[in-house]
Short mmCIF file of the C-alpha atoms (twelve columns), coordinates in Angstrom:
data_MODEL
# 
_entry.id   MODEL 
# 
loop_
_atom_site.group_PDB 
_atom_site.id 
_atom_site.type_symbol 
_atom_site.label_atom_id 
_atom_site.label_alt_id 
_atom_site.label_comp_id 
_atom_site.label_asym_id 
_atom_site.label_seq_id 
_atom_site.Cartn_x 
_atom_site.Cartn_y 
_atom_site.Cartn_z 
_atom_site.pdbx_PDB_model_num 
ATOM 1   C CA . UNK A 1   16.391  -18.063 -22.178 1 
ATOM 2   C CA . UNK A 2   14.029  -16.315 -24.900 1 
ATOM 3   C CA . UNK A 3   10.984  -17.492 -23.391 1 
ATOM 4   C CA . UNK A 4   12.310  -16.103 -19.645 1 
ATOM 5   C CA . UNK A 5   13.236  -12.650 -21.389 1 
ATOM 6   C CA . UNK A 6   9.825   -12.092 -23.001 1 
ATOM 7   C CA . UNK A 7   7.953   -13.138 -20.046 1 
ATOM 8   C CA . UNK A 8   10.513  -10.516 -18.011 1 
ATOM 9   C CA . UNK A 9   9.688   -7.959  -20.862 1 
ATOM 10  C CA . UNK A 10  6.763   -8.083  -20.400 1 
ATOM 11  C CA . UNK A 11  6.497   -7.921  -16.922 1 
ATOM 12  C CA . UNK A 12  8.410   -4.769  -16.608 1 
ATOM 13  C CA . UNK A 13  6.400   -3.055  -19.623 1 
ATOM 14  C CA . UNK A 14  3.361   -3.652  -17.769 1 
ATOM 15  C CA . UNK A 15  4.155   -2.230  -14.180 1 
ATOM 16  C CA . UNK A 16  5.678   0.959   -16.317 1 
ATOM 17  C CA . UNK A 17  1.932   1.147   -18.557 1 
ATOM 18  C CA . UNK A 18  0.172   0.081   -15.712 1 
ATOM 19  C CA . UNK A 19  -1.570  -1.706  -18.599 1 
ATOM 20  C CA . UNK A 20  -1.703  -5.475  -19.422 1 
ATOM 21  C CA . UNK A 21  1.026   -6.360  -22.359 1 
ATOM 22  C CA . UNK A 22  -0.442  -6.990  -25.706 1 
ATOM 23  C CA . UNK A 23  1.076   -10.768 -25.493 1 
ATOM 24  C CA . UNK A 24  0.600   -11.923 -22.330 1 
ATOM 25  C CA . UNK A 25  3.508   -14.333 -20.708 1 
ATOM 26  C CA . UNK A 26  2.795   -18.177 -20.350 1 
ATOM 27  C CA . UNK A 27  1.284   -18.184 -17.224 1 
ATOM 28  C CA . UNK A 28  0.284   -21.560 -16.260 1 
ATOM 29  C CA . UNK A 29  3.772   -22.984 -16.238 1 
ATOM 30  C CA . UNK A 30  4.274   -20.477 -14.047 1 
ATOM 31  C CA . UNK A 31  1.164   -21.005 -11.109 1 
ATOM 32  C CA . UNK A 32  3.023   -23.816 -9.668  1 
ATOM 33  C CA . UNK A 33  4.265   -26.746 -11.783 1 
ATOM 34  C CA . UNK A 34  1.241   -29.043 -12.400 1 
ATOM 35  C CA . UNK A 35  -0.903  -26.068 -10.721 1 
ATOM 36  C CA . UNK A 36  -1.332  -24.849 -7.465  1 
ATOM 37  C CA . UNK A 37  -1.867  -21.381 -5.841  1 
ATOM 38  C CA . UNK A 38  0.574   -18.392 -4.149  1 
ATOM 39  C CA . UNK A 39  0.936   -17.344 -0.867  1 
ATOM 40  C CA . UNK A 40  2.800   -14.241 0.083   1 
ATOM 41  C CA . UNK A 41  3.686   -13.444 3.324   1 
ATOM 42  C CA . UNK A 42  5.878   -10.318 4.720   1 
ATOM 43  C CA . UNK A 43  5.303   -8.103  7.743   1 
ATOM 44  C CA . UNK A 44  2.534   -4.998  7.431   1 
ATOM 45  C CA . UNK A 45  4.171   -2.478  5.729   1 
ATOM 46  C CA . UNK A 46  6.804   -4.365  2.907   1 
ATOM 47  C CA . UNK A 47  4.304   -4.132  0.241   1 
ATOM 48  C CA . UNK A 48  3.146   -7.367  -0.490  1 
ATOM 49  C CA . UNK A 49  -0.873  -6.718  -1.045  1 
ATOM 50  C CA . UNK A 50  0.549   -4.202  -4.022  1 
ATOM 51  C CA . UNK A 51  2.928   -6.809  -5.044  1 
ATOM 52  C CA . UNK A 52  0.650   -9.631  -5.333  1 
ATOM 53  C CA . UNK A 53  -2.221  -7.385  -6.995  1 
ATOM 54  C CA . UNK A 54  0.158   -6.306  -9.447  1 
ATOM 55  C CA . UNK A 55  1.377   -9.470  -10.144 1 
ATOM 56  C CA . UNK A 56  -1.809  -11.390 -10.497 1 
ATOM 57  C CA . UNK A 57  -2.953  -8.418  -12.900 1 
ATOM 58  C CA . UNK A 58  -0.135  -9.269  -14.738 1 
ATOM 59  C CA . UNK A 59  -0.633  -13.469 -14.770 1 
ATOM 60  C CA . UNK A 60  -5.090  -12.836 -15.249 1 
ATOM 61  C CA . UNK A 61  -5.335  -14.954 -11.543 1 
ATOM 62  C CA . UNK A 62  -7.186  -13.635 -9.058  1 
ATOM 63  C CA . UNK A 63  -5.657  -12.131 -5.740  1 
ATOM 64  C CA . UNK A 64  -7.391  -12.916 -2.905  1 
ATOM 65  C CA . UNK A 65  -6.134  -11.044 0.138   1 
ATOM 66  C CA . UNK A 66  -7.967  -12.170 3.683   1 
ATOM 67  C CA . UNK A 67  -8.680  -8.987  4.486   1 
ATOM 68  C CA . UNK A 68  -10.900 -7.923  1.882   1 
ATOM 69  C CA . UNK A 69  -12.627 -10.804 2.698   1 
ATOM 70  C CA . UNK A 70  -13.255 -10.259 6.118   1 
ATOM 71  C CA . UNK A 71  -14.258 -7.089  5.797   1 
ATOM 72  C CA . UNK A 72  -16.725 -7.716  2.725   1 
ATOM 73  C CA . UNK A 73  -17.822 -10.806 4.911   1 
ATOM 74  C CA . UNK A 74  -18.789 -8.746  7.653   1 
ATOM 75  C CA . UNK A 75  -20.523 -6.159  5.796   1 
ATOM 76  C CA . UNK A 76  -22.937 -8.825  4.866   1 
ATOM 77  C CA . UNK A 77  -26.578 -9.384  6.497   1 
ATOM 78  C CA . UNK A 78  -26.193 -13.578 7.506   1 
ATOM 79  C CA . UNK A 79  -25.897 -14.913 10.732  1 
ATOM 80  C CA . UNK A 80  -21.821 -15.847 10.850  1 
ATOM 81  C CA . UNK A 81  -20.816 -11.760 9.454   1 
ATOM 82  C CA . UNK A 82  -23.255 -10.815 12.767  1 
ATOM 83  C CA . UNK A 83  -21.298 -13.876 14.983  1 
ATOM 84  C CA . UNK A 84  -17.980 -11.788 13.459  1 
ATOM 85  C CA . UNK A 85  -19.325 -8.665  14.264  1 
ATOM 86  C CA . UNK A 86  -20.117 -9.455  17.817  1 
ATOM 87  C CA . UNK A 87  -16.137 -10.943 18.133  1 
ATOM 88  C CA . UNK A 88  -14.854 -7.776  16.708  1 
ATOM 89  C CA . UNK A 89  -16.646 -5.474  18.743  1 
ATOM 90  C CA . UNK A 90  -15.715 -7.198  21.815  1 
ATOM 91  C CA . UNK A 91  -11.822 -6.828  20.473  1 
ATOM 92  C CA . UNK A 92  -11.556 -10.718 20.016  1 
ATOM 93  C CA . UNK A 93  -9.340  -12.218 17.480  1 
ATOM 94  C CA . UNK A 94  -11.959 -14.310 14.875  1 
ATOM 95  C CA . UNK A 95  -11.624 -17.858 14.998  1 
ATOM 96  C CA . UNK A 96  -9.381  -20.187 12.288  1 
ATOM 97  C CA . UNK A 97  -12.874 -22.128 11.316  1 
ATOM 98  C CA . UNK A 98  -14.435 -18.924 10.152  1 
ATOM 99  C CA . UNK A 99  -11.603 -17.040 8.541   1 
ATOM 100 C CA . UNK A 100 -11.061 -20.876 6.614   1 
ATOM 101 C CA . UNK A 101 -14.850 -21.233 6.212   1 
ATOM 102 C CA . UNK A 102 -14.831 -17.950 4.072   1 
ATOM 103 C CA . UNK A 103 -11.194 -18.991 2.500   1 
ATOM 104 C CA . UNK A 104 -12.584 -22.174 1.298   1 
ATOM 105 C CA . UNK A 105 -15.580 -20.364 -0.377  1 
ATOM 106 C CA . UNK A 106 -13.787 -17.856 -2.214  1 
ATOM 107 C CA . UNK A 107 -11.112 -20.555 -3.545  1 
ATOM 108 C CA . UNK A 108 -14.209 -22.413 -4.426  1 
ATOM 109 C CA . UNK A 109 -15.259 -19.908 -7.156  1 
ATOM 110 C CA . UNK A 110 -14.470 -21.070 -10.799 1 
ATOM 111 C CA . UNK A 111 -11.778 -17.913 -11.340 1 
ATOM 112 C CA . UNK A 112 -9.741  -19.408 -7.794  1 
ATOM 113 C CA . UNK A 113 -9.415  -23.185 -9.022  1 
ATOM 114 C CA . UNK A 114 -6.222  -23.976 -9.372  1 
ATOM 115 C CA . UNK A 115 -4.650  -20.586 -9.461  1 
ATOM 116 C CA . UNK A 116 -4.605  -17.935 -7.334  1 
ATOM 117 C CA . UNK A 117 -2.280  -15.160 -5.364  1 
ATOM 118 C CA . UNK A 118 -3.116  -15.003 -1.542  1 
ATOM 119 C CA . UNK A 119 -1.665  -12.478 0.599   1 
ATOM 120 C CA . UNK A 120 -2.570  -12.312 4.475   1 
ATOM 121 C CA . UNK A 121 -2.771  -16.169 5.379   1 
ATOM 122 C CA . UNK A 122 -1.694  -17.727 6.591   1 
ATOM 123 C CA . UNK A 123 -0.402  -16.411 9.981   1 
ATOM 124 C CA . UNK A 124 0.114   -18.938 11.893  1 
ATOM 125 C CA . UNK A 125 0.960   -22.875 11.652  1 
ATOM 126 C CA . UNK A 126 -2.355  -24.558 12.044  1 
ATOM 127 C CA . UNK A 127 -3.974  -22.164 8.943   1 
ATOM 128 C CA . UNK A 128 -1.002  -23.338 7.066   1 
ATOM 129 C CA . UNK A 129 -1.754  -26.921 7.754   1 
ATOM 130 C CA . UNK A 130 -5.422  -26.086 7.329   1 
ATOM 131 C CA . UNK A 131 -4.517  -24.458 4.121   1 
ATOM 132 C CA . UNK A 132 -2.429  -26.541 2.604   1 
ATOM 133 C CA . UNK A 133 -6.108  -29.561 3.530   1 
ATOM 134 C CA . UNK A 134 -7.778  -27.031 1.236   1 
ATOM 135 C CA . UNK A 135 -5.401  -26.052 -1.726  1 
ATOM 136 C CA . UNK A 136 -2.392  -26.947 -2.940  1 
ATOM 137 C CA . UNK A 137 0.606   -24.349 -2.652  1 
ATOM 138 C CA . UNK A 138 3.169   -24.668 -5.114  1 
ATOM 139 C CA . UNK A 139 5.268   -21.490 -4.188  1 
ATOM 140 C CA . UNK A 140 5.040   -19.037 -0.822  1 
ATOM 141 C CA . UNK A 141 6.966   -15.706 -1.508  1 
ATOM 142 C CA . UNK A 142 8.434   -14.773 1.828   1 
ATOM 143 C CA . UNK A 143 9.243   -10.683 1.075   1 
ATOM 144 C CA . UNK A 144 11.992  -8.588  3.579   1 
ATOM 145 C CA . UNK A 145 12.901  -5.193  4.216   1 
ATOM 146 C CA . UNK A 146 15.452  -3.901  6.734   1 
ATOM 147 C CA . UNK A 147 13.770  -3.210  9.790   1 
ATOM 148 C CA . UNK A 148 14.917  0.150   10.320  1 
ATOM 149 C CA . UNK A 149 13.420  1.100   6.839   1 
ATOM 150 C CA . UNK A 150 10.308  -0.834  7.301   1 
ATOM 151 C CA . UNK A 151 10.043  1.356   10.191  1 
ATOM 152 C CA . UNK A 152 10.633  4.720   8.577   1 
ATOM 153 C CA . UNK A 153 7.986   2.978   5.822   1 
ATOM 154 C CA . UNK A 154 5.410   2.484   8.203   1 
ATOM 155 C CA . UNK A 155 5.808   5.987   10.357  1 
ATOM 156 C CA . UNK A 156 5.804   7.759   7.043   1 
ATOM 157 C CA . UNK A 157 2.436   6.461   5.548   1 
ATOM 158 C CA . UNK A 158 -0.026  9.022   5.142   1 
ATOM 159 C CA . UNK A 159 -3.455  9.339   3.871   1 
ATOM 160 C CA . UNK A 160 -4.863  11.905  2.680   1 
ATOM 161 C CA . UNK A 161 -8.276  13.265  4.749   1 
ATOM 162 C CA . UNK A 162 -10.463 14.397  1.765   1 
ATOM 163 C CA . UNK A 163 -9.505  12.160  -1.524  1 
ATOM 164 C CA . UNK A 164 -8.494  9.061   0.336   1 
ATOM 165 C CA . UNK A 165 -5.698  8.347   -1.305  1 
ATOM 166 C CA . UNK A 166 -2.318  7.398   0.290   1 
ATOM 167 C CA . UNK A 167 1.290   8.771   0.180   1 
ATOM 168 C CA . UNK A 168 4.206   7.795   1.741   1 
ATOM 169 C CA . UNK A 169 6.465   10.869  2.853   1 
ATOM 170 C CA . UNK A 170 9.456   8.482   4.003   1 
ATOM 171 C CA . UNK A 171 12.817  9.447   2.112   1 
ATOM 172 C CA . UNK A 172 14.607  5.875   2.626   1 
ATOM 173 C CA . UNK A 173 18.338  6.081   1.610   1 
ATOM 174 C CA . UNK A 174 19.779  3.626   4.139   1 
ATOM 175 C CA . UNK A 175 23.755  2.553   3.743   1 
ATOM 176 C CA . UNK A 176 24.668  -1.463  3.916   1 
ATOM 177 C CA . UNK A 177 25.525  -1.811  7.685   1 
ATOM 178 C CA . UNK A 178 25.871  -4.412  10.555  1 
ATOM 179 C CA . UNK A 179 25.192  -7.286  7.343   1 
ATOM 180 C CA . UNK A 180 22.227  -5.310  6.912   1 
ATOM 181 C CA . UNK A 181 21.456  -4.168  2.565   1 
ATOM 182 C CA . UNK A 182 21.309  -1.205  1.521   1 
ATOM 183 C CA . UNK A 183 18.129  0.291   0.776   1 
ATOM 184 C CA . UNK A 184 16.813  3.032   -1.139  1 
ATOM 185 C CA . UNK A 185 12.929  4.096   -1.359  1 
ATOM 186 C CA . UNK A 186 12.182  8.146   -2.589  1 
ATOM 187 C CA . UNK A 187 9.346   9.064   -0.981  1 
ATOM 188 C CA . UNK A 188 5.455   9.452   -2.239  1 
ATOM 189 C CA . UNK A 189 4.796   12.991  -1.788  1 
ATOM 190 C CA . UNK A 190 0.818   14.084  -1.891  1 
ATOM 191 C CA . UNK A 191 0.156   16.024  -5.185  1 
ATOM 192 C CA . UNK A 192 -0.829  19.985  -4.565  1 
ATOM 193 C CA . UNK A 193 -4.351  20.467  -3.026  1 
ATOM 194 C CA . UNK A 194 -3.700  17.244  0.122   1 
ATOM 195 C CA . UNK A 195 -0.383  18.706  1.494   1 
ATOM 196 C CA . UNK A 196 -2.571  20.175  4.218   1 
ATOM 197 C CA . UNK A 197 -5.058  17.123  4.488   1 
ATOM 198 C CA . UNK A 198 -2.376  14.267  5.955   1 
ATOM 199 C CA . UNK A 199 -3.364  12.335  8.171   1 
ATOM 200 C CA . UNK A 200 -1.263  9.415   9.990   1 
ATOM 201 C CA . UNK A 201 -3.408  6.368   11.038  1 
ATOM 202 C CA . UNK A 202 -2.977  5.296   14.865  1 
ATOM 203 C CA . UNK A 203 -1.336  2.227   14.395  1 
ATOM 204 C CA . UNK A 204 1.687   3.726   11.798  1 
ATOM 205 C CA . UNK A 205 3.145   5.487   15.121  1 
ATOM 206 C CA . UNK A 206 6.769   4.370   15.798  1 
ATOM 207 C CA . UNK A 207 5.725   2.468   19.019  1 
ATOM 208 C CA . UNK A 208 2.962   0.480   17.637  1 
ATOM 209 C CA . UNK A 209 4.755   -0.131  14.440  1 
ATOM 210 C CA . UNK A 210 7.956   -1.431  16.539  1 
ATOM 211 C CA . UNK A 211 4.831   -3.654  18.747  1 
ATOM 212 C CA . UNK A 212 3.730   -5.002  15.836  1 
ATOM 213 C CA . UNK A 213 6.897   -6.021  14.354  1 
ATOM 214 C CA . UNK A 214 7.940   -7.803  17.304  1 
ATOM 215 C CA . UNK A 215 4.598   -10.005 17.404  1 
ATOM 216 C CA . UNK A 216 4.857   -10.871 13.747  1 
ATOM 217 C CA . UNK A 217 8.544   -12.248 14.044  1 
ATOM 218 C CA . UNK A 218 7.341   -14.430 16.776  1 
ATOM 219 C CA . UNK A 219 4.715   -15.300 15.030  1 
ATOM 220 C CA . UNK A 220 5.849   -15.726 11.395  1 
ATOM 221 C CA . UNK A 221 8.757   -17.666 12.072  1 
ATOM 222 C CA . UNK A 222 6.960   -20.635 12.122  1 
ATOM 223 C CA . UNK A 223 5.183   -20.687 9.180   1 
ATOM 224 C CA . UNK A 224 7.922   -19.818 7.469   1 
ATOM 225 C CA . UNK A 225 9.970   -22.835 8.338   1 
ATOM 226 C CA . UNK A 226 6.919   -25.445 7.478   1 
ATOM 227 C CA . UNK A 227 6.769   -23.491 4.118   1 
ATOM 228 C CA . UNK A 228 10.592  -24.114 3.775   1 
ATOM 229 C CA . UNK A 229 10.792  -27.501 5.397   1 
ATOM 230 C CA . UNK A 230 8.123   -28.066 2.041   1 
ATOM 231 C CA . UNK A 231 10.683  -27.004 -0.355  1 
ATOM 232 C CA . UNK A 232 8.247   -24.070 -1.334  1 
ATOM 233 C CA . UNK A 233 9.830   -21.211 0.165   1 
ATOM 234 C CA . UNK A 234 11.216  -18.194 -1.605  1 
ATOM 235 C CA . UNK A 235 13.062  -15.656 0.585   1 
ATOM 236 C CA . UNK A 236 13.170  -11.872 -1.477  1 
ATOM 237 C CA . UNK A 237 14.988  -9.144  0.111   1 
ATOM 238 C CA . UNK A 238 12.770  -5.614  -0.771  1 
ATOM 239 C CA . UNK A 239 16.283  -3.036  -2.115  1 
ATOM 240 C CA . UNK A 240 14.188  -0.485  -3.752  1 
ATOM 241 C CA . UNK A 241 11.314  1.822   -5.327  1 
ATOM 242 C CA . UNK A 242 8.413   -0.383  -7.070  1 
ATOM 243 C CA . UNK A 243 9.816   -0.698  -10.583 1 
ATOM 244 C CA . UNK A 244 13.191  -2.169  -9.930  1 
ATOM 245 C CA . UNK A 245 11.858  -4.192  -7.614  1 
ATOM 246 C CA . UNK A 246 9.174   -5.719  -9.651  1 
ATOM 247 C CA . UNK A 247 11.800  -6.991  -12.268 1 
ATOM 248 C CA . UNK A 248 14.146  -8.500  -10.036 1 
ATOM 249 C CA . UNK A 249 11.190  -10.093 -8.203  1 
ATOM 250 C CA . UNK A 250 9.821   -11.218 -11.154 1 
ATOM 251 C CA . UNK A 251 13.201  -12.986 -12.578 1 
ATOM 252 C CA . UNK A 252 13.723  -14.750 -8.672  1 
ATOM 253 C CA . UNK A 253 9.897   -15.800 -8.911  1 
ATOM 254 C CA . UNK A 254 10.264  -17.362 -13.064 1 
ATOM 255 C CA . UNK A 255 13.742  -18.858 -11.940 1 
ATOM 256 C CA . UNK A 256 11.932  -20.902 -8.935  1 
ATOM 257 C CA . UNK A 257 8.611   -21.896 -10.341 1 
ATOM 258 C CA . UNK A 258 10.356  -22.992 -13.764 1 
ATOM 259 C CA . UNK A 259 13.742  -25.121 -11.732 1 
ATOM 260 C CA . UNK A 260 13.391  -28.972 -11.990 1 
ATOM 261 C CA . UNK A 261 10.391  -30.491 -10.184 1 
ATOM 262 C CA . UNK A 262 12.126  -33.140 -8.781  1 
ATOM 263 C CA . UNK A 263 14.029  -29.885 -6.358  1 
ATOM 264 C CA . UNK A 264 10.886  -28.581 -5.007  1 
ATOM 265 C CA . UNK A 265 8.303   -29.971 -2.509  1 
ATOM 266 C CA . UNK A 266 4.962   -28.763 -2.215  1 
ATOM 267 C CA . UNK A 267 2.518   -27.711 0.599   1 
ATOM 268 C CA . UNK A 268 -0.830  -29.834 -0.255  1 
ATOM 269 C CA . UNK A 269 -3.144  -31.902 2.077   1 
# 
């Protein structure tokens, strides 16, 4: 339709200008019919903290991603970031009742009511179904990539010692095989001056990647089939570099959120 080209126009002039479009696309239809927030899950490495930022730029919601949180929490001087502290230090996993106690606050805030982008959370069943007490969800965005790319995505992360910033020297040009897409991701190359300041973080080494992976499978697949047993589950398959990507994952995301409510469920308390 018109209205789904503009809104697709729009999107794609605005991850190209990294700049908001002069007419922004009708966004509240497209939070959730009759509102709601977004939840995007994906393993560590597929992209969907930039993804959701992006996108949320794009709509004017706010992203909230639960590990900003956590870490602003515990940067603060009250008596449950010092109780997180003390878990952390001792290499335990915080509980659900403080990672939702500092949820619920944040969705509390006027900007969060009603619409909203989260990406990190839920992880496991019970913070869905504490979740979905909380908020309602009217759309989870469950993003893929290949393992063997999200692999060569991961090892190839590197950050650069001095400025900070991150690069990605990966050169993913992987055929279809075994079922499997194919995917193709040029790499992110350091600019002259951090060539010689790259530095790979512990946990992007092949072994802990491959660790990693095989805990979040177990751990994912679960939450993935409440979301889908709710009728808000959207599988997207990662092909490609960020611009293609963005479009096509902006046309599957319009084409679910805009289908006839009477075909979707929803994840609410």
């Amino acid at each position: 339709s018109a209205v789904k080209r503009t809104f697709l126009d729009n999107a794609q002039r605005f991850v190209c200008s990294s700049a908001m479009p002069a007419q922004s696309p009708p966004s509240h239809p497209l939070l959730g019919l009759g509102g709601g927030g977004w939840v995007f899950l994906g393993p560590n490495g597929v992209g969907k903290g930039t993804y959701a930022k992006q996108i949320a730029k794009h709509l004017d919601v706010p992203h909230i991603a639960m590990g900003d949180l956590v870490r602003a929490e515990l940067e603060q001087d009250t008596s449950q970031s010092k109780k997180m502290r003390e878990l952390s230090e001792k290499g335990q996993l915080l509980p659900d009742d403080l990672i939702l106690e500092i949820l619920d606050k944040r969705l509390s805030q006027d900007d969060a009511r009603g619409h909203f982008i989260l990406d990190g959370f839920p992880r496991k069943v019970s913070q869905a179904e504490a979740l979905s007490s909380l908020v309602h969800v009217s759309m989870v965005l469950n993003m893929r990539l290949r393992e063997d790319a999200l692999v060569a995505k991961c090892t190839g992360r590197r950050l650069c010692a001095e400025c900070g910033d991150n690069f990605n020297l990966a050169d993913v040009n992987m055929p279809e095989c075994s079922g499997m897409p194919a995917v193709v991701m040029p790499p992110m190359p350091p600019p002259v001056g951090c060539e010689n300041k790259m530095r790979r973080r512990a946990d992007d080494a092949e072994e802990v990647v491959l660790r990693r992976l095989a805990i979040f499978r177990k751990e994912s697949a679960p939450v993935e089939e409440y979301y889908r047993n709710a009728g808000v589950l959207v599988d997207y398959e990662v092909l490609g570099e960020m611009d293609p990507t963005m479009t096509c994952l902006m046309d599957t995301i319009y084409d679910f959120v805009t289908a006839a409510p009477m075909t979707q469920g929803a994840a609410t308390g």
